[in-house]
PDB file of C-alpha atoms in Angstrom:
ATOM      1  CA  UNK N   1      72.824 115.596 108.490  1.00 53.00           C
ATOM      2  CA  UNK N   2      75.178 113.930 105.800  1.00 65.00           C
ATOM      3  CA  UNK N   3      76.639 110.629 106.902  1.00 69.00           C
ATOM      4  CA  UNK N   4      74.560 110.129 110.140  1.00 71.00           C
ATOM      5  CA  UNK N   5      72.414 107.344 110.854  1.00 77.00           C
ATOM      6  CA  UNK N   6      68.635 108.128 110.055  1.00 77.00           C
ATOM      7  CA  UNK N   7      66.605 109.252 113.390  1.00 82.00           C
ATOM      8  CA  UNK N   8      70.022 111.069 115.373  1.00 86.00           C
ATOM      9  CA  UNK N   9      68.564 114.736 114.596  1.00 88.00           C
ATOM     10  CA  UNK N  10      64.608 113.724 115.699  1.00 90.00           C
ATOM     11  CA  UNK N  11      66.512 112.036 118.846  1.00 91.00           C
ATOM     12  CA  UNK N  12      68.868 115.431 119.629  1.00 92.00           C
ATOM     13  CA  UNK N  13      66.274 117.436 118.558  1.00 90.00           C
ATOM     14  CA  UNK N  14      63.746 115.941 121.535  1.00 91.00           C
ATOM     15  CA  UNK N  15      66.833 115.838 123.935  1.00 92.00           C
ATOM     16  CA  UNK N  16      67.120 119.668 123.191  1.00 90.00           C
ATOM     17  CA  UNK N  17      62.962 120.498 123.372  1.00 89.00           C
ATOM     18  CA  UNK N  18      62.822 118.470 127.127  1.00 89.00           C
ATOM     19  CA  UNK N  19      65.458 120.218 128.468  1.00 88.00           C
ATOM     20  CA  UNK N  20      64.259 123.612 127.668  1.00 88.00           C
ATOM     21  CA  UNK N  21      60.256 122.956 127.717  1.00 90.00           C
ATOM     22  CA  UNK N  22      60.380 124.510 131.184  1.00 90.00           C
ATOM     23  CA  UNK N  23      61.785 127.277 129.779  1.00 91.00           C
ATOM     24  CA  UNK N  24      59.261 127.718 126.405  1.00 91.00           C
ATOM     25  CA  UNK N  25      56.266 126.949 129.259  1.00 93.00           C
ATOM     26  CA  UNK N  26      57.615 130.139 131.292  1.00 93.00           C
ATOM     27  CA  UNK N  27      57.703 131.908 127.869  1.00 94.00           C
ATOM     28  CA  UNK N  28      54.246 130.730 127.050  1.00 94.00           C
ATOM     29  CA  UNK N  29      52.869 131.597 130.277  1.00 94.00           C
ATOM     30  CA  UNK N  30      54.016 135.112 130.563  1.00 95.00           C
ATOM     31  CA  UNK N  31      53.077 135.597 126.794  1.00 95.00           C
ATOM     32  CA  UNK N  32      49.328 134.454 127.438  1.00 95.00           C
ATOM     33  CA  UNK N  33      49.192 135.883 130.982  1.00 95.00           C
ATOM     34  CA  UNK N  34      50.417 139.271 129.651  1.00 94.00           C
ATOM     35  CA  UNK N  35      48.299 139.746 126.928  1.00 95.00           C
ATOM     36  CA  UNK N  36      44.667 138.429 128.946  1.00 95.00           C
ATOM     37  CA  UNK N  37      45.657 141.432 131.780  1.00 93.00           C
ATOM     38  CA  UNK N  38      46.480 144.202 128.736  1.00 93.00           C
ATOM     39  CA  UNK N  39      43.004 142.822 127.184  1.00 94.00           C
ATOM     40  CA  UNK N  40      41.152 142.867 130.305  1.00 93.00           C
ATOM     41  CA  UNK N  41      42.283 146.347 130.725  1.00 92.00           C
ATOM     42  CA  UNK N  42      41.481 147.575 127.424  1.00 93.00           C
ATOM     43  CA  UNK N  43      44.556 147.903 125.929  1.00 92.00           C
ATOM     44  CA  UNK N  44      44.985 147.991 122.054  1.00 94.00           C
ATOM     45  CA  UNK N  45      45.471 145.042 120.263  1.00 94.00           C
ATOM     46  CA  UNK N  46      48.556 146.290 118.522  1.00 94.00           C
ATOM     47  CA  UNK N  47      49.544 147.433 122.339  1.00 92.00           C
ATOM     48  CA  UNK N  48      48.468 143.971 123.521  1.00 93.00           C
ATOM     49  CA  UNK N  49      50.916 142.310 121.089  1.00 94.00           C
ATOM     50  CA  UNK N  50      53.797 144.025 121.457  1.00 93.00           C
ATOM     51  CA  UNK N  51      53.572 143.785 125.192  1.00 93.00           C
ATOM     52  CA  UNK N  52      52.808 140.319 125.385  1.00 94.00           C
ATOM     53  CA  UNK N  53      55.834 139.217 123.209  1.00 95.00           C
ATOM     54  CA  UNK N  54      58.430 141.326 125.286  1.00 93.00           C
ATOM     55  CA  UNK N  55      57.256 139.703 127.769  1.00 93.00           C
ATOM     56  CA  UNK N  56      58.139 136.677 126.656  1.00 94.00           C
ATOM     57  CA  UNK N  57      60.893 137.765 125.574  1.00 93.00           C
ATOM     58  CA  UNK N  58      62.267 139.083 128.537  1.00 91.00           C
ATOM     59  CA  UNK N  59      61.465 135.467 130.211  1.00 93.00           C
ATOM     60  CA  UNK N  60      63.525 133.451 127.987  1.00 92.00           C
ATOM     61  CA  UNK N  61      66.343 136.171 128.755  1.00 90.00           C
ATOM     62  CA  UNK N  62      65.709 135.984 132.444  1.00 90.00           C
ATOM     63  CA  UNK N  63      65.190 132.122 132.485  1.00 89.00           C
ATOM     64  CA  UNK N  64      69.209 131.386 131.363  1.00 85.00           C
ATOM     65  CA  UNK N  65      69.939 134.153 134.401  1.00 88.00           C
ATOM     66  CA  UNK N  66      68.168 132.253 137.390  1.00 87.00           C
ATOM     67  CA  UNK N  67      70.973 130.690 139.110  1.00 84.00           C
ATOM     68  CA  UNK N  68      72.876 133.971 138.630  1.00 89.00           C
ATOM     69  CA  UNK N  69      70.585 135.130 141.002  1.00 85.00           C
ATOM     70  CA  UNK N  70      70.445 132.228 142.909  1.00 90.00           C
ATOM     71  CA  UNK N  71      66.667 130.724 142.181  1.00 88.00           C
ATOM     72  CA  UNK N  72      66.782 127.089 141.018  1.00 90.00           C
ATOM     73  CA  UNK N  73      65.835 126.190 137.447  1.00 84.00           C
ATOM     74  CA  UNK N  74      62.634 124.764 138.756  1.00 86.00           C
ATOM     75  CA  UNK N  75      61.888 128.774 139.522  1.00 90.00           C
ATOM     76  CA  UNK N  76      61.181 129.282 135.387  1.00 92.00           C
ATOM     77  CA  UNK N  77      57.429 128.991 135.610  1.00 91.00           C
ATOM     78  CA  UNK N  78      57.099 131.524 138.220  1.00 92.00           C
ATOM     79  CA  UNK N  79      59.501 133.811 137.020  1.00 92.00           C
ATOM     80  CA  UNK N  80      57.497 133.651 133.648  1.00 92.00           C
ATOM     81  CA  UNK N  81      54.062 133.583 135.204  1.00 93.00           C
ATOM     82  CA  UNK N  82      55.348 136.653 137.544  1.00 92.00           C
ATOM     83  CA  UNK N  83      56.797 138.568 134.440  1.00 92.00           C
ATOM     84  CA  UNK N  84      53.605 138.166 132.134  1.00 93.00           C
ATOM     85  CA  UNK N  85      51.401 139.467 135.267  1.00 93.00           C
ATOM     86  CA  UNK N  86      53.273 143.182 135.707  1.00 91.00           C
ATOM     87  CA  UNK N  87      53.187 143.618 132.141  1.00 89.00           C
ATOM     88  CA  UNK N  88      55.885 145.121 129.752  1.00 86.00           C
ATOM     89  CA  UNK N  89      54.908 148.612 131.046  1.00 86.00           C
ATOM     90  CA  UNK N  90      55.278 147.987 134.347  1.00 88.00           C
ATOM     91  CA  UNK N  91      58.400 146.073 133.558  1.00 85.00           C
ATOM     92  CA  UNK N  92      59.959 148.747 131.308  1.00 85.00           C
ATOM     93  CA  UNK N  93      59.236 151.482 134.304  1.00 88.00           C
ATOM     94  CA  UNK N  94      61.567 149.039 137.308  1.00 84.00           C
ATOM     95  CA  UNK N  95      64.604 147.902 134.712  1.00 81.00           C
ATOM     96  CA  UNK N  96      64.773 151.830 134.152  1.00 85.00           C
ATOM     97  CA  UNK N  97      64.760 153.083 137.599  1.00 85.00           C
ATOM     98  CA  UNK N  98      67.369 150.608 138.077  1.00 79.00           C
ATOM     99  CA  UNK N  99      69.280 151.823 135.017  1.00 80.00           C
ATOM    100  CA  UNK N 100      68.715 155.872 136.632  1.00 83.00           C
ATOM    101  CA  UNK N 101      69.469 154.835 140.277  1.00 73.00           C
ATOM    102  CA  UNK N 102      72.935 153.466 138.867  1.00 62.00           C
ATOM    103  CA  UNK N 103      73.859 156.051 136.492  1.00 65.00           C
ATOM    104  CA  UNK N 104      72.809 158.396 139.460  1.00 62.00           C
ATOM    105  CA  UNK N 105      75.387 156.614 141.685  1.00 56.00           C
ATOM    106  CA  UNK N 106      78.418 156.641 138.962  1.00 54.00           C
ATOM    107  CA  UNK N 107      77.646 160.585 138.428  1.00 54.00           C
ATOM    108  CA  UNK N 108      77.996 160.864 142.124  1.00 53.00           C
ATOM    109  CA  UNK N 109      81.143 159.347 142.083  1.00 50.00           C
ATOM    110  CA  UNK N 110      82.520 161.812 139.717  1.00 53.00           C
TER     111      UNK N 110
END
Protein backbone atom coordinates (compact mmCIF):
# COMPACT_ATOMS: atom_id res chain seq x y z
CA UNK A 1 0.00 0.00 0.00
CA UNK A 2 1.64 3.41 -1.09
CA UNK A 3 2.25 5.79 1.78
CA UNK A 4 1.43 3.37 4.71
CA UNK A 5 3.66 2.47 7.37
CA UNK A 6 5.47 -0.97 6.70
CA UNK A 7 3.58 -4.04 8.59
CA UNK A 8 -0.39 -2.28 8.39
CA UNK A 9 -1.43 -4.88 5.50
CA UNK A 10 0.32 -8.21 7.45
CA UNK A 11 -1.58 -6.61 10.65
CA UNK A 12 -5.24 -6.14 8.63
CA UNK A 13 -4.55 -8.98 6.80
CA UNK A 14 -4.39 -11.32 10.27
CA UNK A 15 -7.31 -9.16 11.71
CA UNK A 16 -9.28 -10.31 8.53
CA UNK A 17 -7.96 -14.34 8.59
CA UNK A 18 -9.09 -14.55 12.70
CA UNK A 19 -12.24 -13.29 12.17
CA UNK A 20 -13.22 -15.55 9.43
CA UNK A 21 -10.99 -18.80 10.38
CA UNK A 22 -14.22 -20.19 11.81
CA UNK A 23 -15.65 -19.75 8.75
CA UNK A 24 -12.56 -21.31 6.30
CA UNK A 25 -12.54 -24.32 9.24
CA UNK A 26 -16.41 -24.96 8.39
CA UNK A 27 -15.32 -24.77 4.70
CA UNK A 28 -12.46 -27.11 5.31
CA UNK A 29 -14.42 -29.48 7.22
CA UNK A 30 -17.27 -29.99 4.90
CA UNK A 31 -14.70 -30.09 1.95
CA UNK A 32 -12.67 -33.06 3.63
CA UNK A 33 -15.76 -34.64 5.24
CA UNK A 34 -17.52 -34.64 1.83
CA UNK A 35 -15.06 -36.02 -0.21
CA UNK A 36 -13.87 -39.16 2.57
CA UNK A 37 -17.98 -40.23 2.46
CA UNK A 38 -18.08 -39.91 -1.72
CA UNK A 39 -14.62 -42.00 -1.50
CA UNK A 40 -15.80 -44.41 0.95
CA UNK A 41 -18.70 -44.96 -1.25
CA UNK A 42 -16.94 -45.36 -4.38
CA UNK A 43 -17.61 -42.43 -6.05
CA UNK A 44 -15.36 -41.14 -8.96
CA UNK A 45 -12.65 -39.05 -8.31
CA UNK A 46 -13.72 -36.43 -10.78
CA UNK A 47 -17.34 -36.98 -8.91
CA UNK A 48 -15.50 -36.78 -5.57
CA UNK A 49 -14.07 -33.35 -6.49
CA UNK A 50 -16.69 -31.62 -7.73
CA UNK A 51 -18.85 -32.64 -4.84
CA UNK A 52 -16.52 -31.93 -2.25
CA UNK A 53 -15.86 -28.28 -3.43
CA UNK A 54 -19.69 -27.39 -3.67
CA UNK A 55 -19.76 -28.36 -0.63
CA UNK A 56 -17.62 -26.06 0.52
CA UNK A 57 -18.87 -23.83 -1.32
CA UNK A 58 -22.22 -23.90 -0.24
CA UNK A 59 -20.74 -23.52 3.53
CA UNK A 60 -19.04 -20.34 3.05
CA UNK A 61 -22.50 -19.18 1.42
CA UNK A 62 -24.47 -20.57 4.29
CA UNK A 63 -21.92 -19.43 7.01
CA UNK A 64 -22.62 -15.33 6.23
CA UNK A 65 -26.60 -16.58 6.46
CA UNK A 66 -26.55 -18.09 10.12
CA UNK A 67 -28.02 -15.41 12.10
CA UNK A 68 -30.58 -14.98 9.30
CA UNK A 69 -31.75 -18.05 10.49
CA UNK A 70 -31.15 -17.44 13.86
CA UNK A 71 -28.01 -19.95 14.80
CA UNK A 72 -25.12 -18.06 16.42
CA UNK A 73 -21.83 -17.64 14.56
CA UNK A 74 -20.31 -20.18 16.85
CA UNK A 75 -22.89 -22.68 14.77
CA UNK A 76 -20.20 -22.49 11.51
CA UNK A 77 -18.41 -25.71 12.31
CA UNK A 78 -21.48 -27.69 12.52
CA UNK A 79 -23.21 -26.24 9.81
CA UNK A 80 -20.00 -27.10 7.71
CA UNK A 81 -19.36 -30.46 9.29
CA UNK A 82 -23.33 -31.18 8.74
CA UNK A 83 -23.16 -29.94 5.03
CA UNK A 84 -19.94 -32.00 4.00
CA UNK A 85 -21.72 -35.24 5.65
CA UNK A 86 -25.13 -35.25 3.22
CA UNK A 87 -23.05 -34.62 0.35
CA UNK A 88 -23.68 -32.29 -2.72
CA UNK A 89 -26.17 -34.91 -4.04
CA UNK A 90 -28.09 -35.14 -1.27
CA UNK A 91 -27.88 -31.42 -0.91
CA UNK A 92 -28.78 -30.60 -4.54
CA UNK A 93 -32.03 -33.10 -4.15
CA UNK A 94 -33.57 -30.79 -0.58
CA UNK A 95 -32.63 -27.02 -2.05
CA UNK A 96 -34.72 -28.36 -5.14
CA UNK A 97 -37.70 -29.74 -3.50
CA UNK A 98 -37.73 -26.54 -1.78
CA UNK A 99 -37.38 -24.62 -5.04
CA UNK A 100 -40.61 -27.18 -6.56
CA UNK A 101 -42.68 -26.99 -3.31
CA UNK A 102 -42.56 -23.04 -3.80
CA UNK A 103 -43.03 -22.71 -7.39
CA UNK A 104 -45.87 -25.33 -6.71
CA UNK A 105 -47.43 -22.89 -4.19
CA UNK A 106 -47.11 -19.57 -6.54
CA UNK A 107 -48.79 -21.74 -9.52
CA UNK A 108 -51.50 -22.46 -7.07
CA UNK A 109 -52.03 -19.07 -6.44
CA UNK A 110 -52.64 -18.29 -9.99
Amino acid sequence: MHGAPPGVFEEQLLKWLVNYLPTFYAAGAALSISALMSLYDGQSLIKTATGSLACGILTLAVAGSLEFFGLPGSAVTFIGASIGFMGAEKLRDKVGGLFCRGQKGIKDAE
